[in-house]
Structure formats: structure tokens, C-alpha cells
PDB file of C-alpha atoms in Angstrom:
ATOM      1  CA  MET A  19       1.113 177.799 123.562  1.00 33.00           C
ATOM      2  CA  ILE A  20       2.795 174.860 125.248  1.00 37.00           C
ATOM      3  CA  ALA A  21       0.701 171.800 125.958  1.00 41.00           C
ATOM      4  CA  ARG A  22       0.733 170.568 129.490  1.00 45.00           C
ATOM      5  CA  CYS A  23      -0.434 167.052 130.296  1.00 43.00           C
ATOM      6  CA  TYR A  24      -0.850 165.648 133.769  1.00 38.00           C
ATOM      7  CA  VAL A  25      -0.810 161.992 134.774  1.00 37.00           C
ATOM      8  CA  ASN A  26      -2.879 161.661 137.919  1.00 36.00           C
ATOM      9  CA  THR A  27      -5.741 159.817 139.557  1.00 32.00           C
ATOM     10  CA  ILE A  28      -9.012 161.621 138.891  1.00 31.00           C
ATOM     11  CA  ALA A  29     -11.005 161.959 142.102  1.00 33.00           C
ATOM     12  CA  PRO A  30     -14.769 162.684 142.076  1.00 35.00           C
ATOM     13  CA  CYS A  31     -14.174 166.119 143.569  1.00 36.00           C
ATOM     14  CA  VAL A  32     -12.240 167.091 140.433  1.00 34.00           C
ATOM     15  CA  PHE A  33     -15.400 166.744 138.355  1.00 34.00           C
ATOM     16  CA  GLN A  34     -17.326 168.872 140.865  1.00 38.00           C
ATOM     17  CA  LEU A  35     -14.603 171.517 140.712  1.00 36.00           C
ATOM     18  CA  LEU A  36     -14.642 171.563 136.911  1.00 37.00           C
ATOM     19  CA  ALA A  37     -18.431 171.797 136.862  1.00 39.00           C
ATOM     20  CA  MET A  38     -18.289 174.827 139.163  1.00 41.00           C
ATOM     21  CA  ARG A  39     -15.584 176.378 137.021  1.00 42.00           C
ATOM     22  CA  TYR A  40     -17.553 175.951 133.802  1.00 40.00           C
ATOM     23  CA  ALA A  41     -20.668 177.418 135.417  1.00 41.00           C
ATOM     24  CA  MET A  42     -18.761 180.541 136.451  1.00 41.00           C
ATOM     25  CA  ILE A  43     -17.494 181.277 132.944  1.00 43.00           C
ATOM     26  CA  ALA A  44     -19.709 183.355 130.695  1.00 49.00           C
ATOM     27  CA  MET A  45     -20.763 181.219 127.756  1.00 66.00           C
ATOM     28  CA  LYS A  46     -19.652 182.299 124.328  1.00 79.00           C
ATOM     29  CA  THR A  47     -21.043 181.350 120.951  1.00 89.00           C
ATOM     30  CA  ILE A  48     -19.158 178.727 118.951  1.00 89.00           C
ATOM     31  CA  GLU A  49     -18.185 181.444 116.471  1.00 90.00           C
ATOM     32  CA  GLU A  50     -16.645 183.573 119.244  1.00 89.00           C
ATOM     33  CA  ILE A  51     -14.783 180.575 120.682  1.00 89.00           C
ATOM     34  CA  ARG A  52     -13.268 179.656 117.325  1.00 91.00           C
ATOM     35  CA  HIS A  53     -12.369 183.294 116.700  1.00 91.00           C
ATOM     36  CA  ASP A  54     -10.508 183.354 120.030  1.00 89.00           C
ATOM     37  CA  TRP A  55      -8.609 180.218 119.052  1.00 89.00           C
ATOM     38  CA  LEU A  56      -7.746 181.669 115.644  1.00 91.00           C
ATOM     39  CA  SER A  57      -6.300 184.757 117.319  1.00 88.00           C
ATOM     40  CA  ARG A  58      -4.309 182.540 119.670  1.00 85.00           C
ATOM     41  CA  LEU A  59      -2.936 180.420 116.818  1.00 88.00           C
ATOM     42  CA  ILE A  60      -1.946 183.489 114.787  1.00 87.00           C
ATOM     43  CA  GLU A  61      -0.183 184.867 117.864  1.00 82.00           C
ATOM     44  CA  LYS A  62       1.641 181.552 118.338  1.00 79.00           C
ATOM     45  CA  HIS A  63       2.841 181.372 114.721  1.00 79.00           C
ATOM     46  CA  GLY A  64       3.659 185.076 114.521  1.00 82.00           C
ATOM     47  CA  THR A  65       1.697 185.992 111.402  1.00 86.00           C
ATOM     48  CA  VAL A  66      -1.306 184.839 109.395  1.00 88.00           C
ATOM     49  CA  ALA A  67       1.102 183.922 106.569  1.00 88.00           C
ATOM     50  CA  ALA A  68       3.095 181.650 108.892  1.00 86.00           C
ATOM     51  CA  LEU A  69      -0.084 179.952 110.117  1.00 90.00           C
ATOM     52  CA  ASN A  70      -1.212 179.475 106.511  1.00 90.00           C
ATOM     53  CA  GLU A  71       2.131 177.821 105.770  1.00 89.00           C
ATOM     54  CA  ALA A  72       1.801 175.499 108.789  1.00 87.00           C
ATOM     55  CA  LEU A  73      -1.621 174.471 107.477  1.00 91.00           C
ATOM     56  CA  GLY A  74      -0.287 173.746 103.999  1.00 91.00           C
ATOM     57  CA  ARG A  75      -2.039 176.771 102.508  1.00 91.00           C
ATOM     58  CA  ALA A  76      -0.558 179.501 100.343  1.00 91.00           C
ATOM     59  CA  ARG A  77       1.006 182.191 102.535  1.00 88.00           C
ATOM     60  CA  THR A  78      -1.155 184.783 100.772  1.00 89.00           C
ATOM     61  CA  ASP A  79      -4.435 182.900 101.365  1.00 90.00           C
ATOM     62  CA  ALA A  80      -6.868 185.516 102.725  1.00 90.00           C
ATOM     63  CA  THR A  81      -9.395 183.157 104.354  1.00 92.00           C
ATOM     64  CA  LEU A  82      -8.009 183.243 107.907  1.00 93.00           C
ATOM     65  CA  LEU A  83      -7.299 186.964 107.789  1.00 91.00           C
ATOM     66  CA  GLN A  84     -10.885 187.664 106.695  1.00 91.00           C
ATOM     67  CA  ILE A  85     -12.187 185.545 109.566  1.00 92.00           C
ATOM     68  CA  LYS A  86      -9.783 187.209 111.998  1.00 90.00           C
ATOM     69  CA  ASN A  87     -10.962 190.668 110.889  1.00 90.00           C
ATOM     70  CA  GLN A  88     -14.587 189.454 110.643  1.00 88.00           C
ATOM     71  CA  ALA A  89     -14.846 190.860 107.143  1.00 88.00           C
ATOM     72  CA  PRO A  90     -18.455 190.859 105.869  1.00 87.00           C
ATOM     73  CA  ASN A  91     -19.564 187.956 103.713  1.00 84.00           C
ATOM     74  CA  THR A  92     -20.223 189.241 100.184  1.00 82.00           C
ATOM     75  CA  ARG A  93     -23.548 187.352 100.005  1.00 84.00           C
ATOM     76  CA  SER A  94     -25.061 187.708 103.474  1.00 85.00           C
ATOM     77  CA  GLY A  95     -23.262 190.811 104.669  1.00 85.00           C
ATOM     78  CA  LYS A  96     -22.648 189.062 108.007  1.00 87.00           C
ATOM     79  CA  PRO A  97     -19.142 188.781 109.565  1.00 89.00           C
ATOM     80  CA  ARG A  98     -17.161 185.802 108.310  1.00 90.00           C
ATOM     81  CA  ASN A  99     -16.797 182.997 110.853  1.00 92.00           C
ATOM     82  CA  MET A 100     -14.928 179.730 111.086  1.00 94.00           C
ATOM     83  CA  GLY A 101     -17.133 176.770 110.177  1.00 92.00           C
ATOM     84  CA  SER A 102     -16.871 173.219 111.498  1.00 92.00           C
ATOM     85  CA  ASP A 103     -15.054 171.915 108.415  1.00 93.00           C
ATOM     86  CA  LEU A 104     -12.313 174.538 108.690  1.00 94.00           C
ATOM     87  CA  ALA A 105     -12.012 174.041 112.463  1.00 93.00           C
ATOM     88  CA  ARG A 106     -11.538 170.272 112.028  1.00 93.00           C
ATOM     89  CA  GLU A 107      -9.029 170.881 109.209  1.00 92.00           C
ATOM     90  CA  ILE A 108      -6.951 173.190 111.406  1.00 92.00           C
ATOM     91  CA  GLU A 109      -7.011 170.697 114.284  1.00 86.00           C
ATOM     92  CA  GLU A 110      -5.896 167.863 112.016  1.00 86.00           C
ATOM     93  CA  LYS A 111      -3.162 169.830 110.252  1.00 86.00           C
ATOM     94  CA  LEU A 112      -1.707 171.192 113.524  1.00 83.00           C
ATOM     95  CA  GLY A 113      -2.023 167.895 115.398  1.00 78.00           C
ATOM     96  CA  LEU A 114      -4.566 169.269 117.873  1.00 75.00           C
ATOM     97  CA  GLU A 115      -7.215 167.229 119.629  1.00 73.00           C
ATOM     98  CA  ARG A 116     -10.411 166.945 117.589  1.00 81.00           C
ATOM     99  CA  GLY A 117     -13.005 169.414 118.859  1.00 83.00           C
ATOM    100  CA  MET A 118     -10.426 171.504 120.690  1.00 81.00           C
ATOM    101  CA  LEU A 119     -11.340 174.683 118.781  1.00 88.00           C
ATOM    102  CA  ASP A 120     -14.922 174.309 120.030  1.00 85.00           C
ATOM    103  CA  ASN A 121     -13.887 174.667 123.695  1.00 81.00           C
ATOM    104  CA  GLN A 122     -13.371 178.009 125.381  1.00 75.00           C
ATOM    105  CA  ILE A 123      -9.698 178.708 126.016  1.00 69.00           C
ATOM    106  CA  SER A 124     -10.288 179.828 129.588  1.00 50.00           C
ATOM    107  CA  ALA A 125     -12.579 176.876 130.241  1.00 42.00           C
ATOM    108  CA  LEU A 126     -10.123 174.139 129.350  1.00 37.00           C
ATOM    109  CA  PRO A 127      -9.443 171.674 132.184  1.00 34.00           C
ATOM    110  CA  PRO A 128      -5.881 171.284 133.518  1.00 33.00           C
ATOM    111  CA  VAL A 129      -5.025 168.508 131.049  1.00 31.00           C
ATOM    112  CA  PHE A 130      -4.408 171.193 128.425  1.00 32.00           C
ATOM    113  CA  THR A 131      -3.351 174.599 129.620  1.00 35.00           C
ATOM    114  CA  ALA A 132      -0.553 177.062 129.174  1.00 37.00           C
ATOM    115  CA  ALA A 133       2.541 175.751 130.912  1.00 42.00           C
ATOM    116  CA  GLN A 134       4.533 177.847 133.347  1.00 47.00           C
ATOM    117  CA  SER A 135       8.232 178.467 132.766  1.00 59.00           C
ATOM    118  CA  THR A 136       8.934 175.706 135.264  1.00 74.00           C
ATOM    119  CA  PRO A 137       6.770 172.694 136.159  1.00 79.00           C
ATOM    120  CA  ALA A 138       4.493 172.899 139.165  1.00 82.00           C
ATOM    121  CA  PRO A 139       5.777 171.358 142.413  1.00 85.00           C
ATOM    122  CA  GLY A 140       5.538 167.569 142.238  1.00 88.00           C
ATOM    123  CA  TYR A 141       5.806 167.446 138.434  1.00 89.00           C
ATOM    124  CA  VAL A 142       8.662 166.870 136.004  1.00 89.00           C
ATOM    125  CA  ARG A 143       8.850 168.133 132.436  1.00 89.00           C
ATOM    126  CA  PHE A 144       9.748 166.329 129.219  1.00 89.00           C
ATOM    127  CA  ASP A 145      10.268 167.835 125.763  1.00 86.00           C
ATOM    128  CA  ARG A 146       8.105 166.426 122.974  1.00 85.00           C
ATOM    129  CA  LEU A 147      10.014 166.425 119.696  1.00 81.00           C
ATOM    130  CA  ASP A 148       8.685 166.980 116.195  1.00 72.00           C
ATOM    131  CA  VAL A 149       9.313 163.318 115.345  1.00 70.00           C
ATOM    132  CA  GLN A 150       6.915 160.581 114.294  1.00 65.00           C
ATOM    133  CA  ALA A 151       8.521 157.162 114.664  1.00 62.00           C
ATOM    134  CA  ALA A 152       6.707 154.893 112.278  1.00 54.00           C
ATOM    135  CA  ALA A 153       5.468 151.551 113.578  1.00 60.00           C
ATOM    136  CA  GLY A 154       5.269 150.660 109.901  1.00 52.00           C
ATOM    137  CA  GLY A 155       6.755 152.533 106.940  1.00 53.00           C
ATOM    138  CA  GLY A 156       9.404 154.991 108.079  1.00 48.00           C
ATOM    139  CA  GLN A 157       8.941 158.727 108.468  1.00 49.00           C
ATOM    140  CA  LEU A 158      11.696 160.928 107.036  1.00 43.00           C
ATOM    141  CA  ALA A 159      14.316 161.703 109.650  1.00 48.00           C
ATOM    142  CA  ASN A 160      15.137 165.208 110.855  1.00 50.00           C
ATOM    143  CA  GLU A 161      18.698 165.422 112.178  1.00 48.00           C
ATOM    144  CA  TYR A 162      17.774 168.231 114.565  1.00 47.00           C
ATOM    145  CA  PRO A 163      14.095 167.820 115.501  1.00 56.00           C
ATOM    146  CA  GLU A 164      12.285 170.806 116.974  1.00 57.00           C
ATOM    147  CA  VAL A 165      10.778 170.816 120.473  1.00 62.00           C
ATOM    148  CA  VAL A 166       7.099 171.388 119.686  1.00 67.00           C
ATOM    149  CA  GLU A 167       5.677 171.259 123.209  1.00 78.00           C
ATOM    150  CA  GLN A 168       6.437 170.190 126.738  1.00 83.00           C
ATOM    151  CA  ILE A 169       4.633 167.570 128.785  1.00 86.00           C
ATOM    152  CA  ASP A 170       4.453 167.705 132.584  1.00 88.00           C
ATOM    153  CA  VAL A 171       3.825 164.455 134.475  1.00 89.00           C
ATOM    154  CA  LEU A 172       3.623 163.602 138.141  1.00 90.00           C
ATOM    155  CA  GLU A 173       7.123 163.125 139.503  1.00 89.00           C
ATOM    156  CA  ARG A 174       5.823 160.118 141.437  1.00 90.00           C
ATOM    157  CA  TRP A 175       4.690 158.490 138.166  1.00 89.00           C
ATOM    158  CA  ALA A 176       7.992 159.302 136.462  1.00 90.00           C
ATOM    159  CA  ARG A 177      10.088 157.855 139.285  1.00 90.00           C
ATOM    160  CA  GLU A 178       7.952 154.723 139.321  1.00 89.00           C
ATOM    161  CA  HIS A 179       8.439 154.123 135.589  1.00 87.00           C
ATOM    162  CA  PHE A 180      11.948 155.572 135.090  1.00 88.00           C
ATOM    163  CA  ASP A 181      13.493 154.638 138.449  1.00 79.00           C
ATOM    164  CA  GLY A 182      17.114 155.710 138.809  1.00 76.00           C
ATOM    165  CA  MET A 183      17.220 157.342 135.374  1.00 82.00           C
ATOM    166  CA  LEU A 184      18.136 160.934 134.617  1.00 85.00           C
ATOM    167  CA  PHE A 185      14.962 162.598 133.358  1.00 88.00           C
ATOM    168  CA  SER A 186      17.096 164.869 131.160  1.00 85.00           C
ATOM    169  CA  ARG A 187      17.836 161.835 128.957  1.00 88.00           C
ATOM    170  CA  ILE A 188      14.162 161.278 128.135  1.00 90.00           C
ATOM    171  CA  ARG A 189      12.287 162.789 125.191  1.00 90.00           C
ATOM    172  CA  VAL A 190       8.721 162.279 124.020  1.00 90.00           C
ATOM    173  CA  ILE A 191       7.722 161.422 120.440  1.00 89.00           C
ATOM    174  CA  SER A 192       4.643 160.049 118.661  1.00 87.00           C
ATOM    175  CA  ALA A 193       4.172 156.651 117.029  1.00 88.00           C
ATOM    176  CA  ARG A 194       2.438 156.155 113.691  1.00 86.00           C
ATOM    177  CA  GLY A 195       1.360 152.908 112.066  1.00 87.00           C
ATOM    178  CA  THR A 196       0.294 149.436 113.167  1.00 89.00           C
ATOM    179  CA  SER A 197       3.323 147.184 112.758  1.00 89.00           C
ATOM    180  CA  MET A 198       3.977 147.254 116.538  1.00 92.00           C
ATOM    181  CA  SER A 199       0.299 146.783 117.411  1.00 91.00           C
ATOM    182  CA  GLY A 200      -0.108 144.854 120.629  1.00 91.00           C
ATOM    183  CA  THR A 201       2.784 146.739 122.209  1.00 93.00           C
ATOM    184  CA  ILE A 202       2.577 150.194 120.638  1.00 91.00           C
ATOM    185  CA  GLU A 203      -0.546 151.493 118.937  1.00 89.00           C
ATOM    186  CA  ASN A 204      -0.981 154.126 116.246  1.00 87.00           C
ATOM    187  CA  GLY A 205      -0.855 157.566 117.876  1.00 86.00           C
ATOM    188  CA  ASP A 206       0.778 156.401 121.111  1.00 89.00           C
ATOM    189  CA  VAL A 207       2.993 158.821 123.017  1.00 90.00           C
ATOM    190  CA  LEU A 208       6.445 157.275 123.502  1.00 92.00           C
ATOM    191  CA  PHE A 209       8.998 158.093 126.207  1.00 93.00           C
ATOM    192  CA  VAL A 210      12.467 157.524 124.733  1.00 92.00           C
ATOM    193  CA  ASP A 211      15.890 157.395 126.376  1.00 91.00           C
ATOM    194  CA  VAL A 212      17.879 159.297 123.733  1.00 87.00           C
ATOM    195  CA  SER A 213      21.214 158.558 125.431  1.00 87.00           C
ATOM    196  CA  VAL A 214      21.029 154.983 124.084  1.00 89.00           C
ATOM    197  CA  ASN A 215      22.741 154.951 120.693  1.00 87.00           C
ATOM    198  CA  HIS A 216      23.785 151.294 120.443  1.00 89.00           C
ATOM    199  CA  TYR A 217      22.259 147.851 120.837  1.00 93.00           C
ATOM    200  CA  ASP A 218      22.788 146.367 124.299  1.00 90.00           C
ATOM    201  CA  SER A 219      19.888 143.920 124.706  1.00 93.00           C
ATOM    202  CA  GLU A 220      16.606 142.927 123.133  1.00 95.00           C
ATOM    203  CA  ALA A 221      14.220 145.862 123.480  1.00 96.00           C
ATOM    204  CA  VAL A 222      12.111 148.327 121.517  1.00 96.00           C
ATOM    205  CA  TYR A 223      14.252 151.022 119.931  1.00 95.00           C
ATOM    206  CA  VAL A 224      13.814 154.087 117.756  1.00 91.00           C
ATOM    207  CA  ILE A 225      15.962 153.527 114.676  1.00 90.00           C
ATOM    208  CA  ALA A 226      16.761 155.469 111.507  1.00 87.00           C
ATOM    209  CA  ARG A 227      17.700 154.004 108.144  1.00 84.00           C
ATOM    210  CA  PRO A 228      18.630 156.069 105.053  1.00 80.00           C
ATOM    211  CA  ASP A 229      16.254 154.197 102.751  1.00 77.00           C
ATOM    212  CA  VAL A 230      13.360 153.965 105.250  1.00 80.00           C
ATOM    213  CA  GLY A 231      13.405 156.844 107.728  1.00 81.00           C
ATOM    214  CA  VAL A 232      12.592 156.778 111.450  1.00 86.00           C
ATOM    215  CA  GLN A 233      10.916 153.686 112.866  1.00 88.00           C
ATOM    216  CA  VAL A 234      10.095 152.149 116.225  1.00 92.00           C
ATOM    217  CA  LYS A 235      10.984 148.434 116.174  1.00 94.00           C
ATOM    218  CA  ARG A 236      12.038 145.582 118.416  1.00 96.00           C
ATOM    219  CA  LEU A 237      15.699 144.664 117.875  1.00 97.00           C
ATOM    220  CA  GLN A 238      17.175 141.239 118.547  1.00 96.00           C
ATOM    221  CA  MET A 239      20.756 140.123 117.931  1.00 95.00           C
ATOM    222  CA  MET A 240      21.040 136.799 116.154  1.00 94.00           C
ATOM    223  CA  GLY A 241      23.957 134.411 115.690  1.00 90.00           C
ATOM    224  CA  GLY A 242      26.885 135.632 113.636  1.00 89.00           C
ATOM    225  CA  GLY A 243      26.210 139.279 114.448  1.00 90.00           C
ATOM    226  CA  ARG A 244      23.020 139.376 112.376  1.00 93.00           C
ATOM    227  CA  LEU A 245      20.436 141.923 113.595  1.00 96.00           C
ATOM    228  CA  ALA A 246      16.719 141.137 113.463  1.00 96.00           C
ATOM    229  CA  ILE A 247      14.327 144.084 113.084  1.00 96.00           C
ATOM    230  CA  LEU A 248      11.026 142.796 114.424  1.00 96.00           C
ATOM    231  CA  SER A 249       7.432 144.024 114.380  1.00 93.00           C
ATOM    232  CA  ASP A 250       5.259 142.892 117.293  1.00 93.00           C
ATOM    233  CA  ASN A 251       2.257 142.712 114.963  1.00 92.00           C
ATOM    234  CA  PRO A 252       2.408 139.117 113.620  1.00 91.00           C
ATOM    235  CA  LYS A 253       1.097 140.305 110.253  1.00 91.00           C
ATOM    236  CA  ASN A 254       4.483 141.920 109.564  1.00 91.00           C
ATOM    237  CA  MET A 255       7.499 139.886 108.513  1.00 93.00           C
ATOM    238  CA  PRO A 256      10.867 140.366 110.251  1.00 93.00           C
ATOM    239  CA  GLU A 257      13.793 142.046 108.521  1.00 94.00           C
ATOM    240  CA  TYR A 258      17.438 141.126 108.921  1.00 96.00           C
ATOM    241  CA  VAL A 259      20.584 143.217 108.720  1.00 94.00           C
ATOM    242  CA  GLU A 260      23.875 141.439 108.180  1.00 94.00           C
ATOM    243  CA  LYS A 261      26.906 142.263 110.302  1.00 91.00           C
ATOM    244  CA  ASP A 262      28.668 144.098 107.472  1.00 91.00           C
ATOM    245  CA  GLU A 263      25.574 146.276 106.909  1.00 91.00           C
ATOM    246  CA  MET A 264      25.172 147.493 110.515  1.00 90.00           C
ATOM    247  CA  ASN A 265      26.212 151.010 109.531  1.00 88.00           C
ATOM    248  CA  THR A 266      22.890 151.339 107.679  1.00 89.00           C
ATOM    249  CA  VAL A 267      20.961 151.222 110.980  1.00 90.00           C
ATOM    250  CA  ARG A 268      21.335 154.102 113.430  1.00 89.00           C
ATOM    251  CA  ILE A 269      19.896 153.646 116.915  1.00 90.00           C
ATOM    252  CA  CYS A 270      18.361 156.917 118.132  1.00 88.00           C
ATOM    253  CA  GLY A 271      17.051 155.767 121.513  1.00 90.00           C
ATOM    254  CA  ARG A 272      15.320 153.056 123.505  1.00 94.00           C
ATOM    255  CA  VAL A 273      11.573 153.205 124.193  1.00 94.00           C
ATOM    256  CA  LEU A 274      10.933 153.130 127.937  1.00 94.00           C
ATOM    257  CA  ALA A 275       7.164 153.530 128.156  1.00 91.00           C
ATOM    258  CA  SER A 276       4.113 154.565 126.146  1.00 90.00           C
ATOM    259  CA  TRP A 277       0.740 156.158 126.642  1.00 88.00           C
ATOM    260  CA  THR A 278      -2.250 154.898 124.716  1.00 84.00           C
ATOM    261  CA  LEU A 279      -5.277 157.168 124.321  1.00 71.00           C
ATOM    262  CA  LYS A 280      -8.502 155.548 123.163  1.00 66.00           C
ATOM    263  CA  ARG A 281     -11.210 157.641 121.522  1.00 64.00           C
ATOM    264  CA  LEU A 282     -14.567 156.957 123.170  1.00 65.00           C
ATOM    265  CA  TRP A 283     -16.696 159.381 121.180  1.00 64.00           C
ATOM    266  CA  ILE A 284     -16.663 160.387 117.527  1.00 61.00           C
ATOM    267  CA  GLU A 285     -18.662 163.339 116.181  1.00 59.00           C
ATOM    268  CA  SER A 286     -21.283 162.190 113.705  1.00 58.00           C
ATOM    269  CA  ALA A 287     -21.154 163.567 110.184  1.00 53.00           C
ATOM    270  CA  GLY A 288     -23.464 166.420 109.348  1.00 48.00           C
TER     271      GLY A 288
END
């Protein structure tokens, strides 16, 4: 399934519409909802073995298949179901929103729904790549990152923030770490102009270094052709690359904008 995210102003009538929509949908038990999601995830990955692999489990692990087939528990004789611990593990391993597997698929609001083959009128689509640019220690670079989902945003918002720019040049990635805190936070969604492959002015870039991996850093050219790699978090010290070592830093793109999502509720333990 392809994630679809909308950037829009939420009017009060939207909440009324969602409330009506939820009321019209027959309520399912949490076990049924998680079973539906498991079936959807198996369908997305192709096989139970492939899903196991994506979760870091042995391909032959029978747990998910037993839950899918609702095989009877050897102790209680009742059908096997997905518990909260397993649901949270799957969400974490697949990069899904926490609690997502507890929401009915058909009841999800428009911020997460199956995308059409083309964006809806008034929206533009960006590919999100399987890349985590570290605002801290580097993540290992993938020369040909996979498109893992697509994000639709209001065309009006995109033109306001990327005025005069070809949208086809923009890709979306995730940030990890705290070294750019104050500008970019851990988990932020970054919009990157991947056509920029050289330094042209002080800005925040996505860079790759053989000994570090992929990072998001502020670059500043110093006297004598020396390049400063800066972290906006004052707790982190700057790094410097001499002119004759420039070939060790590859610029992968320039960061144009970011989205920060703040968690307002955390499920209590137990």
C-alpha cells in the first residue's frame, strides 16, 4: 500500500465528516482489525516469508502464518491472534505509525489511505526514498535507493515552498539523529532537490562520505577552499575538509524544506 499524506488546513466540518464516517462503519474487535492488517501486509510483501524477512525474523518463522490462518492455541484451543506487543513490533520494524494496526483499514482518515495511480486534482506527488540521512552518525549509503511510498501534498503548498522549481527534481527522505536539532529534528520528513550535486552556497545539504555514510549537514566554504561541515546543534563540533580531500564528500542534494511531527500522546505501558 502506498502512503498518501495531505497538507491542508483542517476545518471543523472535517471532524464532523470523520465522526459520521466512523459511526457508519461496523465496529470490529481489535483482533479482527489486526488480522485484517496482517493480511494486507502479507499481500503487500507477497508472501509470509518475505514479511518475516522485512521484520528481521527467520523466513520460516511460523508465528505470522499461524495468526493469519487462526490456528488454535495449543493451551486454550482458541484461534491465535496478534497481541499488542507483536503489533507494536511490526509497526516499529516497518516504520509504521504507532497504533496504526489498531485502526480499521476502511476507517482510516484521508491522511493515510491507498493512493490512486495519479494524484487527486490540486495535489502533486513526491517519491519518498528508502534513505535515512543522519543528523548525527551517518547511515550507510545505498547507491540506488528504493521508492518506498509516495506522498501527495497540496499543489498550492508545494508552489509556495518550491516556487519556480521542477517538482520532478524533489525527493522525500527521513532524518535521524539530533546533531541538526533546532533546524531539523529526529524523524523529520525532508524535501530534497536531488539535482544539486555540488556546493554553490551555504545551505543544508544531504552528503555521503565513504567512512561515515549519508548525513544531513550545513555546508560552508571557508578560505583557501576548505569546507566546513556544520551541525546546527551547538553541542556538536564542526568538521573540516581540506581542498585536496573534497573527493571524499559527495553532495547528494540540497534540503529545501522539512516537516516536523510532534507526538502528543504516548500509550502507557501495560
